[in-house]
Short mmCIF file of C-alpha atoms and ligand atoms in Angstrom, two decimals:
data_model
loop_
_atom_site.label_atom_id
_atom_site.label_comp_id
_atom_site.label_asym_id
_atom_site.label_seq_id
_atom_site.Cartn_x
_atom_site.Cartn_y
_atom_site.Cartn_z
CA MET A 6 -10.15 10.30 4.42
CA ARG A 7 -7.08 11.76 2.71
CA ALA A 8 -4.57 8.98 3.43
CA ILE A 9 -1.54 10.29 1.53
CA GLU A 10 -0.96 13.97 0.96
CA VAL A 11 2.18 15.36 -0.62
CA ILE A 12 2.48 19.10 -1.02
CA GLY A 13 5.21 20.80 -3.05
CA LEU A 14 7.87 18.16 -2.42
CA THR A 15 11.32 18.88 -3.87
CA LYS A 16 14.37 16.62 -3.56
CA SER A 17 17.80 17.16 -5.10
CA TYR A 18 20.93 15.04 -5.24
CA GLY A 19 23.58 17.73 -5.63
CA GLU A 20 22.90 19.37 -8.98
CA ILE A 21 20.20 16.84 -9.95
CA LYS A 22 16.66 17.86 -9.06
CA ALA A 23 15.09 14.39 -8.89
CA VAL A 24 11.64 15.62 -7.72
CA LYS A 25 10.39 19.14 -8.33
CA ASP A 26 7.55 20.81 -6.45
CA PHE A 27 5.46 17.64 -6.57
CA SER A 28 2.00 17.35 -5.05
CA LEU A 29 -0.41 14.42 -4.93
CA SER A 30 -3.11 12.92 -2.77
CA VAL A 31 -4.63 9.47 -2.35
CA GLU A 32 -7.87 8.85 -0.46
CA SER A 33 -8.53 5.78 1.70
CA GLY A 34 -9.96 3.05 -0.52
CA GLU A 35 -8.41 4.51 -3.65
CA ILE A 36 -5.71 3.18 -6.00
CA VAL A 37 -3.63 5.85 -7.71
CA ALA A 38 -1.06 4.79 -10.32
CA LEU A 39 2.23 6.54 -10.92
CA ALA A 40 3.68 6.16 -14.40
CA GLY A 41 6.77 7.59 -16.01
CA PRO A 42 9.96 6.69 -17.83
CA ASP A 43 13.08 5.39 -16.07
CA GLY A 44 14.70 8.18 -14.10
CA ALA A 45 11.42 10.13 -13.79
CA GLY A 46 11.90 10.40 -10.03
CA LYS A 47 9.38 7.81 -8.85
CA THR A 48 11.71 5.99 -6.48
CA THR A 49 12.94 9.26 -5.00
CA LEU A 50 9.34 10.33 -4.46
CA TYR A 51 8.52 7.02 -2.73
CA ARG A 52 11.57 7.17 -0.50
CA SER A 53 10.72 10.72 0.48
CA ILE A 54 7.10 9.82 1.30
CA CYS A 55 8.29 6.90 3.45
CA GLY A 56 10.74 9.02 5.39
CA LEU A 57 13.73 7.02 4.11
CA ILE A 58 15.44 10.11 2.73
CA ASP A 59 15.25 13.76 3.71
CA PHE A 60 13.75 16.09 1.14
CA ASP A 61 14.67 19.73 0.50
CA CYS A 62 11.23 21.22 1.00
CA GLY A 63 7.56 20.37 0.94
CA GLU A 64 5.18 18.49 3.20
CA VAL A 65 4.05 14.86 3.51
CA ARG A 66 1.02 13.84 5.56
CA ILE A 67 0.02 10.20 6.11
CA MET A 68 -3.46 9.61 7.57
CA GLY A 69 -3.39 13.20 8.73
CA HIS A 70 -0.01 12.90 10.50
CA ASP A 71 2.95 15.04 9.49
CA LEU A 72 5.81 12.80 8.31
CA GLN A 73 8.57 14.83 9.86
CA SER A 74 7.12 15.51 13.31
CA GLU A 75 4.91 12.42 13.77
CA PHE A 76 6.94 9.65 12.13
CA GLU A 77 6.33 7.19 14.99
CA SER A 78 2.55 7.28 14.43
CA ILE A 79 3.03 6.86 10.69
CA LYS A 80 5.35 3.83 10.76
CA GLN A 81 2.59 1.53 11.92
CA VAL A 82 0.05 2.52 9.29
CA MET A 83 2.35 2.43 6.27
CA GLY A 84 3.63 -0.42 4.08
CA TYR A 85 6.34 0.20 1.47
CA MET A 86 7.41 -2.32 -1.13
CA PRO A 87 10.45 -0.98 -2.99
CA GLU A 88 11.28 -2.02 -6.55
CA THR A 89 13.78 -4.56 -5.25
CA PHE A 90 12.20 -5.83 -2.06
CA SER A 91 14.48 -8.30 -0.27
CA LEU A 92 12.90 -11.52 0.85
CA TYR A 93 15.07 -14.01 2.69
CA PRO A 94 15.74 -16.64 0.00
CA ASP A 95 16.71 -19.38 2.46
CA LEU A 96 13.61 -18.88 4.58
CA SER A 97 10.27 -20.45 3.71
CA VAL A 98 7.19 -18.41 2.85
CA GLU A 99 5.95 -18.78 6.41
CA GLU A 100 9.31 -17.92 7.96
CA ASN A 101 9.53 -14.77 5.86
CA LEU A 102 6.07 -13.74 7.09
CA ASN A 103 7.08 -14.50 10.69
CA PHE A 104 10.26 -12.47 10.27
CA PHE A 105 8.49 -9.36 8.93
CA ALA A 106 5.75 -9.73 11.56
CA GLY A 107 8.54 -9.52 14.15
CA ILE A 108 9.99 -6.40 12.55
CA PHE A 109 6.59 -4.71 12.51
CA GLY A 110 5.86 -5.78 16.09
CA VAL A 111 2.81 -7.92 15.30
CA LYS A 112 1.65 -9.62 18.47
CA ARG A 113 2.10 -13.40 18.59
CA GLU A 114 -1.62 -13.98 19.28
CA GLU A 115 -2.57 -11.96 16.18
CA LEU A 116 -0.02 -13.52 13.87
CA GLU A 117 -1.76 -16.84 13.10
CA GLU A 118 -4.96 -15.03 12.18
CA ARG A 119 -3.02 -12.60 9.97
CA LYS A 120 -1.17 -15.41 8.21
CA ARG A 121 -4.43 -17.27 7.58
CA TYR A 122 -5.90 -14.14 5.99
CA LEU A 123 -2.80 -13.44 3.86
CA TYR A 124 -2.51 -17.05 2.68
CA GLU A 125 -6.15 -17.10 1.70
CA PHE A 126 -6.19 -14.01 -0.42
CA SER A 127 -2.75 -14.40 -1.97
CA GLY A 128 -3.11 -18.12 -2.78
CA LEU A 129 0.24 -18.79 -1.07
CA ALA A 130 -1.09 -21.35 1.46
CA PRO A 131 0.06 -24.44 -0.52
CA PHE A 132 3.58 -22.97 -0.65
CA ALA A 133 3.90 -22.03 3.03
CA LYS A 134 6.84 -24.40 3.57
CA ARG A 135 8.61 -23.61 0.28
CA ARG A 136 11.79 -21.56 0.42
CA ALA A 137 11.37 -18.11 -1.09
CA GLN A 138 14.19 -18.76 -3.56
CA HIS A 139 12.15 -21.57 -5.11
CA LEU A 140 9.05 -19.47 -5.80
CA SER A 141 8.16 -18.16 -9.28
CA GLY A 142 8.67 -14.43 -9.95
CA GLY A 143 4.94 -13.72 -9.52
CA MET A 144 4.79 -15.67 -6.24
CA LYS A 145 7.83 -13.86 -4.90
CA GLN A 146 6.10 -10.55 -5.54
CA LYS A 147 2.94 -11.78 -3.83
CA LEU A 148 5.01 -12.88 -0.83
CA ALA A 149 6.80 -9.52 -0.76
CA LEU A 150 3.39 -7.82 -0.74
CA CYS A 151 2.16 -10.11 2.07
CA CYS A 152 5.28 -9.30 4.12
CA ASN A 153 4.29 -5.65 3.81
CA LEU A 154 0.69 -6.38 4.81
CA VAL A 155 1.38 -8.40 7.91
CA HIS A 156 0.90 -5.35 10.17
CA GLN A 157 -2.34 -4.28 8.38
CA PRO A 158 -1.16 -0.94 6.95
CA ARG A 159 -3.82 1.57 5.93
CA VAL A 160 -1.48 3.09 3.35
CA LEU A 161 0.50 1.07 0.81
CA LEU A 162 3.30 2.39 -1.37
CA LEU A 163 4.32 0.01 -4.12
CA ASP A 164 7.22 0.77 -6.47
CA GLU A 165 6.76 -1.24 -9.70
CA PRO A 166 5.65 -4.42 -7.90
CA THR A 167 4.75 -6.20 -11.14
CA ARG A 168 7.86 -5.38 -13.18
CA GLY A 169 9.08 -8.52 -14.92
CA VAL A 170 6.15 -10.61 -13.69
CA ASP A 171 4.18 -12.75 -16.20
CA PRO A 172 0.78 -11.39 -17.38
CA LEU A 173 -1.36 -13.88 -15.43
CA SER A 174 0.44 -13.17 -12.15
CA ARG A 175 0.19 -9.45 -12.85
CA ARG A 176 -3.58 -9.80 -13.18
CA GLN A 177 -3.78 -11.76 -9.93
CA PHE A 178 -1.61 -9.18 -8.19
CA TRP A 179 -3.98 -6.40 -9.25
CA GLU A 180 -6.98 -8.43 -8.01
CA ILE A 181 -5.30 -8.53 -4.61
CA LEU A 182 -4.76 -4.75 -4.71
CA LYS A 183 -8.43 -4.21 -5.57
CA GLN A 184 -9.50 -6.34 -2.61
CA LEU A 185 -7.25 -4.32 -0.30
CA CYS A 186 -8.67 -1.14 -1.71
CA LYS A 187 -12.24 -2.34 -1.04
CA GLY A 188 -11.19 -2.81 2.58
CA GLY A 189 -10.23 0.89 2.72
CA THR A 190 -6.48 0.74 2.08
CA ALA A 191 -5.01 3.68 0.15
CA ILE A 192 -2.58 2.51 -2.54
CA LEU A 193 -0.04 4.46 -4.54
CA VAL A 194 1.44 2.09 -7.11
CA ALA A 195 4.07 2.74 -9.76
CA THR A 196 3.95 0.65 -12.90
CA PRO A 197 5.84 0.50 -16.18
CA TYR A 198 2.86 -1.22 -17.85
CA MET A 199 0.31 1.00 -19.57
CA ASP A 200 -2.32 -1.77 -19.60
CA GLU A 201 -2.32 -1.78 -15.79
CA LEU A 202 -3.37 1.85 -15.52
CA ARG A 203 -7.01 1.03 -16.21
CA HIS A 204 -7.16 -0.73 -12.80
CA ALA A 205 -6.36 2.51 -10.96
CA ARG A 206 -8.94 5.19 -10.24
CA ARG A 207 -6.50 7.90 -11.29
CA THR A 208 -3.10 8.00 -12.95
CA ILE A 209 -0.32 10.51 -12.42
CA LEU A 210 2.25 10.84 -15.17
CA MET A 211 5.70 11.90 -13.98
CA SER A 212 8.78 12.83 -15.99
CA GLY A 213 11.91 14.79 -15.14
CA GLY A 214 10.77 14.97 -11.50
CA ARG A 215 7.58 16.84 -12.41
CA LYS A 216 3.92 15.92 -12.73
CA LEU A 217 3.00 16.11 -16.42
CA ALA A 218 -0.63 15.05 -16.15
CA GLU A 219 -3.18 13.56 -13.77
CA GLY A 220 -6.67 12.15 -14.22
CA THR A 221 -8.82 9.11 -14.88
CA ALA A 222 -7.98 7.10 -18.00
CA GLU A 223 -10.96 8.69 -19.76
CA GLU A 224 -9.92 12.23 -18.81
CA LEU A 225 -6.34 11.70 -19.94
CA ILE A 226 -7.40 10.19 -23.26
CA ALA A 227 -9.90 13.03 -23.83
CA SER A 228 -7.04 15.51 -23.34
CA TYR A 229 -5.00 13.96 -26.18
CA LYS A 230 -4.38 16.38 -28.99
CA GLY A 231 -3.49 14.28 -31.99
CA THR A 232 -4.61 11.62 -34.44
CA VAL A 233 -3.48 8.01 -34.31
CA PHE A 234 -3.12 5.55 -37.17
CA ILE A 235 -2.09 1.91 -37.46
CA LEU A 236 -0.22 0.29 -40.30
CA PRO A 237 -0.96 -3.39 -39.61
CA TRP A 238 2.41 -4.61 -40.87
CA LEU A 239 6.02 -3.62 -40.36
CA PRO A 240 7.98 -1.91 -43.14
CA PRO A 241 11.72 -2.74 -43.34
CA ALA A 242 13.87 -1.18 -40.62
CA GLN A 243 15.61 1.22 -43.05
CA THR A 244 12.23 2.57 -44.18
CA ILE A 245 11.16 3.14 -40.57
CA ASP A 246 14.43 4.96 -39.89
CA LYS A 247 13.70 7.20 -42.88
CA LEU A 248 10.11 7.79 -41.74
CA ALA A 249 11.32 8.76 -38.26
CA LYS A 250 12.91 11.85 -39.83
CA LEU A 251 9.51 13.15 -41.01
CA PRO A 252 8.51 16.20 -38.94
CA ASN A 253 5.57 16.11 -36.51
CA LEU A 254 5.07 12.34 -36.79
CA ASN A 255 5.87 9.70 -34.22
CA PHE A 256 6.38 6.03 -35.15
CA GLN A 257 6.26 3.12 -32.73
CA ARG A 258 6.67 -0.58 -33.53
CA ILE A 259 4.02 -2.52 -31.62
CA GLY A 260 4.28 -6.27 -32.26
CA GLY A 261 4.00 -6.66 -36.03
CA ALA A 262 2.40 -3.25 -36.61
CA LEU A 263 3.47 0.37 -36.78
CA ARG A 264 1.58 2.91 -34.67
CA ILE A 265 1.76 6.41 -36.12
CA ARG A 266 0.93 9.53 -34.13
CA ALA A 267 0.16 12.62 -36.15
CA PRO A 268 -1.01 16.15 -35.32
CA GLN A 269 -4.69 16.82 -34.62
CA GLY A 270 -6.80 17.00 -37.79
CA THR A 271 -4.46 14.87 -39.93
CA SER A 272 -6.65 12.86 -42.33
CA LEU A 273 -5.96 9.40 -43.71
CA ASP A 274 -5.31 10.99 -47.09
CA ASP A 275 -2.87 13.56 -45.64
CA LEU A 276 -0.83 10.88 -43.91
CA SER A 277 -0.95 8.46 -46.85
CA GLY A 278 0.41 11.25 -49.07
CA GLN A 279 3.30 11.94 -46.68
CA LEU A 280 4.18 8.25 -46.39
CA LEU A 281 4.06 7.76 -50.17
CA GLU A 282 6.37 10.71 -50.63
CA ALA A 283 8.79 9.11 -48.17
CA GLY A 284 8.74 5.92 -50.26
CA LEU A 285 6.21 3.81 -48.33
CA GLU A 286 3.00 2.42 -49.90
CA PRO A 287 0.66 2.60 -46.85
CA THR A 288 -1.49 -0.44 -47.64
CA ASP A 289 -4.30 -1.00 -45.06
CA LEU A 290 -3.37 2.15 -43.07
CA LYS A 291 -6.29 3.07 -40.81
CA GLN A 292 -7.17 5.60 -38.13
CA VAL A 293 -7.70 4.26 -34.57
CA SER A 294 -8.81 5.71 -31.22
CA PRO A 295 -6.03 7.04 -29.01
CA ASP A 296 -5.09 5.17 -25.84
CA LEU A 297 -3.17 6.09 -22.69
CA GLU A 298 0.18 5.25 -24.22
CA ASP A 299 -0.48 7.79 -26.99
CA VAL A 300 -1.16 10.44 -24.35
CA PHE A 301 2.04 9.61 -22.46
CA VAL A 302 4.27 9.37 -25.52
CA ASP A 303 2.95 12.74 -26.65
CA LEU A 304 3.52 14.44 -23.27
CA ILE A 305 6.92 12.86 -22.68
CA SER A 306 8.14 13.66 -26.20
CA GLN A 307 7.52 17.34 -25.45
CA GLU A 308 10.03 17.14 -22.60
CA PRO A 309 13.46 18.61 -23.40
CA GLY A 310 15.91 16.09 -24.87
CA VAL A 311 13.39 13.25 -25.33
CA SER A 312 12.79 11.44 -28.63
CA ALA A 313 9.73 9.20 -28.57
CA ASN A 314 10.27 7.27 -31.80
CA ALA A 315 10.82 3.56 -31.16
P1 LIG B 27 13.90 4.06 -12.18
O1 LIG B 27 12.56 3.41 -12.35
O2 LIG B 27 14.83 3.92 -13.35
O3 LIG B 27 14.57 3.75 -10.85
P2 LIG B 27 12.81 6.48 -11.13
O4 LIG B 27 11.64 7.09 -11.80
O5 LIG B 27 12.55 5.67 -9.92
O6 LIG B 27 13.63 5.63 -12.17
P3 LIG B 27 14.80 7.84 -9.54
O7 LIG B 27 15.54 6.57 -9.24
O8 LIG B 27 14.07 8.48 -8.43
O9 LIG B 27 13.82 7.66 -10.79
O10 LIG B 27 15.87 8.88 -10.14
C1 LIG B 27 15.52 10.23 -10.46
C2 LIG B 27 16.80 10.99 -10.82
O11 LIG B 27 17.64 11.13 -9.66
C3 LIG B 27 17.67 10.29 -11.86
O12 LIG B 27 18.27 11.28 -12.65
C4 LIG B 27 18.70 9.56 -11.03
O13 LIG B 27 19.89 9.36 -11.76
C5 LIG B 27 18.90 10.51 -9.87
N1 LIG B 27 19.26 9.81 -8.62
C6 LIG B 27 18.51 8.89 -7.97
N2 LIG B 27 19.12 8.49 -6.83
C7 LIG B 27 20.29 9.20 -6.76
C8 LIG B 27 21.36 9.25 -5.80
N3 LIG B 27 21.35 8.52 -4.69
N4 LIG B 27 22.38 10.10 -6.07
C9 LIG B 27 22.40 10.87 -7.18
N5 LIG B 27 21.41 10.87 -8.11
C10 LIG B 27 20.36 10.05 -7.91
#
């Protein structure tokens, strides 16, 4: 079933068009990731889909119901975890769950069963009596997710739920999402982390309020038009600044290495020649396979006013 359907949604704040003619769909049992730079319009899109803000034009359907005319039917099937979800810091894990169960109108006789289920799959049971303010960042995010699951939503909208969370907790968080997905929940999740995109069935890349690309990781990588190289060491900062002025090349520091994106068909010899001319001896330079970040940097750098060198 098509759980989330957005058709031609546009939302402006005065002169700023935050979301432009945006369409997407998510099936039940599917995880779709939304990626894009800060200010891409992700939060505005989420708020529009949840009915928290009015949009200029377009259509949103949740589990077949029209957002604008059937909001009451939608409320019960939707969970939304904003980027800064507010737990009650002075309340314990259990009290937070009880509180959100009350807000969502979960019946008392169902609540204990729901809590048992949420504790089990989130691993929060041993911390039930701990105040939310004393949880680690990863645990807080898991609790925030559980608070949004207490009414068993069929559609989950998550705005960067793993931002700032340590890598192990991020992995656990995604395992939870996959379990939910197996149970038929539709999930639209925004993430700033490229490595997380492989967990989603499809990824949508958004920038400047528009959809730049959509597909599976394999499809997006296959669409990449360019050649990628790695210099496994970092030249001095002044040299990198000089290299950044070379036309048609993109340089990115990744750990202790320099990732270099060049136009399609550039050979190792071509690039070595260009780097030598710019004063860099490219010892151990090698060509590598492109990844999703290469695709995104390439697409985003074609946007007006964006420089992708870093
Ligand atoms: P971030 O992850 O940094 O929050 P985002 O992808 O969620 O970015 P939005 O917060 O939706 O992007 O912002 C999209 C654009 O709309 C930006 O240019 C932003 O400055 C602008 N914007 C967002 N909210 C408002 C508002 N309430 N009033 C005016 N402009 C806004």
